mmCIF file of C-alpha atoms and ligand atoms in Angstrom:
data_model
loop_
_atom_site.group_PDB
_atom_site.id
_atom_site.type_symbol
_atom_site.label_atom_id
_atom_site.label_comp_id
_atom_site.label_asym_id
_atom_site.label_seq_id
_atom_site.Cartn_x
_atom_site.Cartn_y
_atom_site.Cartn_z
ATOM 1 C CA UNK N 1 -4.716 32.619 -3.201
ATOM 2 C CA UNK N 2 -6.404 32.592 -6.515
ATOM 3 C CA UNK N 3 -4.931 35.230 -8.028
ATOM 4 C CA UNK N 4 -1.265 34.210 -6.327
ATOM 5 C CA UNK N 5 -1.785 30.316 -8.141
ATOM 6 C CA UNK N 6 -2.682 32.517 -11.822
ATOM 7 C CA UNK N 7 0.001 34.649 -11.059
ATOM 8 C CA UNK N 8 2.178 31.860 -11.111
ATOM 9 C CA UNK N 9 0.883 30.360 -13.797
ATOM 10 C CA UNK N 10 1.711 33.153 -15.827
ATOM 11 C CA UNK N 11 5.165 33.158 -14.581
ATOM 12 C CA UNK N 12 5.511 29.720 -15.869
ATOM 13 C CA UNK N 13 4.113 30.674 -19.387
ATOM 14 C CA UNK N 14 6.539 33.033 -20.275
ATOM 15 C CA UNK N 15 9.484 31.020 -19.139
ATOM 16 C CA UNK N 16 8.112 27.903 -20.658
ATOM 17 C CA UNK N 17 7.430 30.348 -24.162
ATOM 18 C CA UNK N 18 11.147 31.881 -23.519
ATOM 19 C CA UNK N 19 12.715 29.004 -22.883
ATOM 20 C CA UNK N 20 14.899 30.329 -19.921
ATOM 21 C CA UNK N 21 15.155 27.363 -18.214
ATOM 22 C CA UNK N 22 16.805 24.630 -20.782
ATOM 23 C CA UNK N 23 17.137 21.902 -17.082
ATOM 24 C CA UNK N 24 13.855 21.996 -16.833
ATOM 25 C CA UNK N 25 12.806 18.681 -16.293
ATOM 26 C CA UNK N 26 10.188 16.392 -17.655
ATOM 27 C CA UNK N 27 7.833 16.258 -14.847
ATOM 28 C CA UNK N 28 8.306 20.426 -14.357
ATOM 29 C CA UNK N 29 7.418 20.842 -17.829
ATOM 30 C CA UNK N 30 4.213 18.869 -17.404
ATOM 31 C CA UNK N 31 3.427 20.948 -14.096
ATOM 32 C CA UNK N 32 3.983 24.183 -16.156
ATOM 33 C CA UNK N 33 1.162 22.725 -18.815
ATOM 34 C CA UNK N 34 -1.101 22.154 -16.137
ATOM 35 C CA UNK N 35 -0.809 25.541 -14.944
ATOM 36 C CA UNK N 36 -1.445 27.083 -18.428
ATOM 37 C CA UNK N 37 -4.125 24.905 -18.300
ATOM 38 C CA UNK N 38 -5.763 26.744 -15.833
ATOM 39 C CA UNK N 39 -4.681 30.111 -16.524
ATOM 40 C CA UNK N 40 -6.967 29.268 -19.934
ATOM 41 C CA UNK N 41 -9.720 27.563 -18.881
ATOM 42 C CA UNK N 42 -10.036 28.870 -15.474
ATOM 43 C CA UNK N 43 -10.004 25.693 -13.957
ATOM 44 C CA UNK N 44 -7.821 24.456 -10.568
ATOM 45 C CA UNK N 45 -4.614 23.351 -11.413
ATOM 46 C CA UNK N 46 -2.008 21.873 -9.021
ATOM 47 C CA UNK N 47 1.717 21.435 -10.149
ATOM 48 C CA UNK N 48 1.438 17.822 -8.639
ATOM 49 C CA UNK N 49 -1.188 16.423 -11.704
ATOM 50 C CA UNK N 50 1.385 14.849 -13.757
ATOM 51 C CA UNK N 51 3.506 13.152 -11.534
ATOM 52 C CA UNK N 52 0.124 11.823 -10.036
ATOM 53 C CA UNK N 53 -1.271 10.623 -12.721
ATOM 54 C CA UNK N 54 1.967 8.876 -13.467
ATOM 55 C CA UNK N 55 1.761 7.169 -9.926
ATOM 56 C CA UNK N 56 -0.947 6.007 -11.238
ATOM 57 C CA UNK N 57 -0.877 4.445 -14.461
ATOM 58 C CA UNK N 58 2.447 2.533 -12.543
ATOM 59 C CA UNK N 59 0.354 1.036 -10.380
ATOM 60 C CA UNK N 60 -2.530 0.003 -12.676
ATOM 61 C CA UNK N 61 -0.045 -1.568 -14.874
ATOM 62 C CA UNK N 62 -0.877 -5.647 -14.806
ATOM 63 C CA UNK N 63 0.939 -8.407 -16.123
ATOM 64 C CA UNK N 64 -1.048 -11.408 -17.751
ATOM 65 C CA UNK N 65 -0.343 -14.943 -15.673
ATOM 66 C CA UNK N 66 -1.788 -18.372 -16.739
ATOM 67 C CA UNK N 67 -2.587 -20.723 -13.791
ATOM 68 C CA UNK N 68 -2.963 -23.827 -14.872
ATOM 69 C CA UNK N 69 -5.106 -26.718 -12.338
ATOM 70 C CA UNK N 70 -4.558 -30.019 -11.626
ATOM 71 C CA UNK N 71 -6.805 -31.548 -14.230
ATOM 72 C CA UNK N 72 -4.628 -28.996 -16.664
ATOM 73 C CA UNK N 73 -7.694 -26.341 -17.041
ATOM 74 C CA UNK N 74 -5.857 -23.070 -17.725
ATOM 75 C CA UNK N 75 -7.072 -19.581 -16.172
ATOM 76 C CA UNK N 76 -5.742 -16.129 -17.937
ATOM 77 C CA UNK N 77 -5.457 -12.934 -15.552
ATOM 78 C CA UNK N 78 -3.890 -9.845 -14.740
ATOM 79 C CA UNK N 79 -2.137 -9.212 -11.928
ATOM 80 C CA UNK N 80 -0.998 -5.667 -10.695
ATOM 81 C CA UNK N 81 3.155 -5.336 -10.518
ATOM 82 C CA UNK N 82 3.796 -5.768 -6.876
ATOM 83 C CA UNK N 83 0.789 -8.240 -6.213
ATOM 84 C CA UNK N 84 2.201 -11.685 -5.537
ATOM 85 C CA UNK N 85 0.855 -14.878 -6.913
ATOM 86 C CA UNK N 86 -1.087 -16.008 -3.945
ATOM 87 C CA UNK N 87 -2.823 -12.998 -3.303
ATOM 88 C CA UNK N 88 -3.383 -13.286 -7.428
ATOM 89 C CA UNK N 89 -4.995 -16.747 -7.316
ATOM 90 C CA UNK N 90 -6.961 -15.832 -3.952
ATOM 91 C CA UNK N 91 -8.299 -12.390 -5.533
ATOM 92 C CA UNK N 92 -9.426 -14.658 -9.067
ATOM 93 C CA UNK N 93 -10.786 -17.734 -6.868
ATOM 94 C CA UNK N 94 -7.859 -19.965 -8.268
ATOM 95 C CA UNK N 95 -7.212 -22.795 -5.932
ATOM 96 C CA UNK N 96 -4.000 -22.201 -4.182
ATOM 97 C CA UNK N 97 -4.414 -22.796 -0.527
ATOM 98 C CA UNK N 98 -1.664 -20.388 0.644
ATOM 99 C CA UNK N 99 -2.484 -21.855 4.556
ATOM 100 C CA UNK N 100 0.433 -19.256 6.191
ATOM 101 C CA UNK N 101 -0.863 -16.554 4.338
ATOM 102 C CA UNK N 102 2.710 -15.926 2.945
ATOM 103 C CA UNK N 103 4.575 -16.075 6.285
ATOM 104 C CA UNK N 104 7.080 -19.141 4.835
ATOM 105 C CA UNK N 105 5.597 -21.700 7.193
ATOM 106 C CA UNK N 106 3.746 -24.115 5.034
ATOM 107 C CA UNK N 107 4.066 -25.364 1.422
ATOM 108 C CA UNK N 108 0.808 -25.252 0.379
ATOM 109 C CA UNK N 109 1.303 -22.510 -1.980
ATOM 110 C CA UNK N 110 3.553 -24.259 -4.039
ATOM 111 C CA UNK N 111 3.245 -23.558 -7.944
ATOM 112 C CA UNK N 112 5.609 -25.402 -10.960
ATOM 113 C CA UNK N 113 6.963 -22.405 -13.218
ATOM 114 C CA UNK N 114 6.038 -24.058 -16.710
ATOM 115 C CA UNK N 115 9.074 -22.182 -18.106
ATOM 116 C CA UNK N 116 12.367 -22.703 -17.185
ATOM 117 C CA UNK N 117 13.108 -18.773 -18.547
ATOM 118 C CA UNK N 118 10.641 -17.580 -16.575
ATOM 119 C CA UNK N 119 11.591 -19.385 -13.479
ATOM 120 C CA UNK N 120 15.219 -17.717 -13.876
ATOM 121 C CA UNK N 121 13.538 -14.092 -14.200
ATOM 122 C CA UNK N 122 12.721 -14.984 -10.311
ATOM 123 C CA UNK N 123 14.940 -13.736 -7.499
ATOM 124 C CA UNK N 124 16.547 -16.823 -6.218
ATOM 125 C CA UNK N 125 14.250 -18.101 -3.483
ATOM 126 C CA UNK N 126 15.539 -17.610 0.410
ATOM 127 C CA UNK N 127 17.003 -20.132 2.296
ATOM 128 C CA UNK N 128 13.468 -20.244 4.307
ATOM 129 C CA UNK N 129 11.407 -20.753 0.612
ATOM 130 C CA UNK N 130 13.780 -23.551 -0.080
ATOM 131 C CA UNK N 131 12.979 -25.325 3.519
ATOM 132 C CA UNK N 132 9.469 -25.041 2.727
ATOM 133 C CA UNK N 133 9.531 -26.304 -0.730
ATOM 134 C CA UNK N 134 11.593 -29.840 0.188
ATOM 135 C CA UNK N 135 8.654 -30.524 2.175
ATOM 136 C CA UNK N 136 6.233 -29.717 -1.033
ATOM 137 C CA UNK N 137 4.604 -32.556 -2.851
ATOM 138 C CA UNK N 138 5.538 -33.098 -6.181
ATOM 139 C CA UNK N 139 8.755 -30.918 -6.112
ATOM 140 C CA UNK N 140 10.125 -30.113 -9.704
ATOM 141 C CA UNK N 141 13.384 -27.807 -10.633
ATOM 142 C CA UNK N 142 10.913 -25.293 -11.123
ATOM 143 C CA UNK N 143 9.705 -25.178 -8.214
ATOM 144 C CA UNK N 144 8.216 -21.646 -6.196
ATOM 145 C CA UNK N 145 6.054 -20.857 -3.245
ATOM 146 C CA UNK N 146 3.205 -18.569 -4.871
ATOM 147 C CA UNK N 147 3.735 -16.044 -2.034
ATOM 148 C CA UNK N 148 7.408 -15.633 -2.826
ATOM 149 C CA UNK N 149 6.674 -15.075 -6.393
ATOM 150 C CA UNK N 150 6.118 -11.089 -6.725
ATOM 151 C CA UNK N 151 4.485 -9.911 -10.236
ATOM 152 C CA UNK N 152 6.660 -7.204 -12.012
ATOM 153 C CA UNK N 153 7.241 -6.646 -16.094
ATOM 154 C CA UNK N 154 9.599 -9.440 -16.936
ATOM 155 C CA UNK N 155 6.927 -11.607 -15.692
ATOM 156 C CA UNK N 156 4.517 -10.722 -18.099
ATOM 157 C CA UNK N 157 3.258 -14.488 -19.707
ATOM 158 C CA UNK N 158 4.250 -16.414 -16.924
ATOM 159 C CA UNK N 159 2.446 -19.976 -16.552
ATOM 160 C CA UNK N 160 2.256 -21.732 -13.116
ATOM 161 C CA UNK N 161 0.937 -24.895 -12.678
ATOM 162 C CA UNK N 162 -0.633 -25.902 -9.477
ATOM 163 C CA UNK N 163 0.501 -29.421 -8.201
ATOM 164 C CA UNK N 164 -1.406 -32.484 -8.071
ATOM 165 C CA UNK N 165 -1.293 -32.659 -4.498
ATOM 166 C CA UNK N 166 -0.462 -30.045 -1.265
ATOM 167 C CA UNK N 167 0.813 -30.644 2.518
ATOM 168 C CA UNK N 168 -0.189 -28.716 5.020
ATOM 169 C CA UNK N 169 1.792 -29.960 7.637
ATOM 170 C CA UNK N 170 2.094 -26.786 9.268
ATOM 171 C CA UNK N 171 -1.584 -25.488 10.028
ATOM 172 C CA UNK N 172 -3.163 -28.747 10.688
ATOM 173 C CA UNK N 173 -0.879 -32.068 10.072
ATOM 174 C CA UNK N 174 -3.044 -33.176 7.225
ATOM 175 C CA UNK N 175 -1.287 -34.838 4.663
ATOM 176 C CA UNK N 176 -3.768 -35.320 1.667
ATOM 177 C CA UNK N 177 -3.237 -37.973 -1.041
ATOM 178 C CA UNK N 178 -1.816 -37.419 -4.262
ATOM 179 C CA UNK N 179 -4.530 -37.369 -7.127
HETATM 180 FE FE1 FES Y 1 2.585 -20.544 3.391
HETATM 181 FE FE2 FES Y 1 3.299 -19.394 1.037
HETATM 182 S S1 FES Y 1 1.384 -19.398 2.021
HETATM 183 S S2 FES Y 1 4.544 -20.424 2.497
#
């Protein structure tokens, strides 16, 4: 097995140094430097390093999000691409209720997009989202349920406010005052 693996990584030595492949992609090329690797420094290889390691810096990457509370105290954090801003303010002890735990059956999620470009970098919500916010206290035209709201790289900067006031009409049928 060993010697098959340095075998190969000989193989893919001399056609990296004789340039017989000119396709070769980006990803092969990295597998082929990995295997040189080893065939130097006697170390395991696999032709799968790169692309893993690129997996991975993808889904480290974070975007920075300001929440901003009710009494207008502001709170800076990252958020990994793909996390949405629920599980965000949940995960950094930011108070956003989030009753439904994202299942579109309550409002009390709700969060004001402080910037009207941001809010059109969003999908447009679903006709469900929409129900849910007309029932929202303190609707504005920038208006999003913090589960809908997904992070990915054009979001990078956003600022959401979190209302004055939530309903939770669905869970329990309390209806809190405004503030
Ligand atoms: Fe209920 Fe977002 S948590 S709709």
């Amino acid at each position: 097995m060993l010697s098959r693996i340095s075998r190969l990584g000989v193989q893919a030595a001399s056609r990296a140094r004789l340039g017989q492949n000119p396709a070769t992609s980006r990803n092969q090329k990295e597998a082929i430097g990995s295997c040189i690797n080893y065939v130097g420094n006697h170390t395991l290889c696999s032709a799968t390093d790169a692309t893993a390691s690129d997996r991975s810096e993808q889904q480290e990457a974070k975007i920075s999000v300001t929440f901003v509370d009710k009494d207008g105290d502001e709170k800076l954090i990252n958020v990994p691409i793909g996390m949405s801003m629920l599980e965000a303010a949940h995960e950094n002890d930011i108070e956003l209720e989030g009753a439904c735990e994202g299942s579109l059956a309550c409002s009390t999620c709700h969060v004001i997009v402080t910037d009207v470009d941001y809010y059109n970098k969003l999908e447009d919500p679903e006709d469900e989202e929409n129900d849910m916010l007309d029932l929202a206290f303190g609707l504005t035209e920038t208006s999003r349920l913090g589960c809908q709201v997904i992070a990915s790289p054009e979001l990078d900067g956003i600022r959401l406010a979190l209302p004055a006031a939530t309903r939770n009409f669905a869970v329990d049928g309390h209806v809190p005052k405004p503030h």
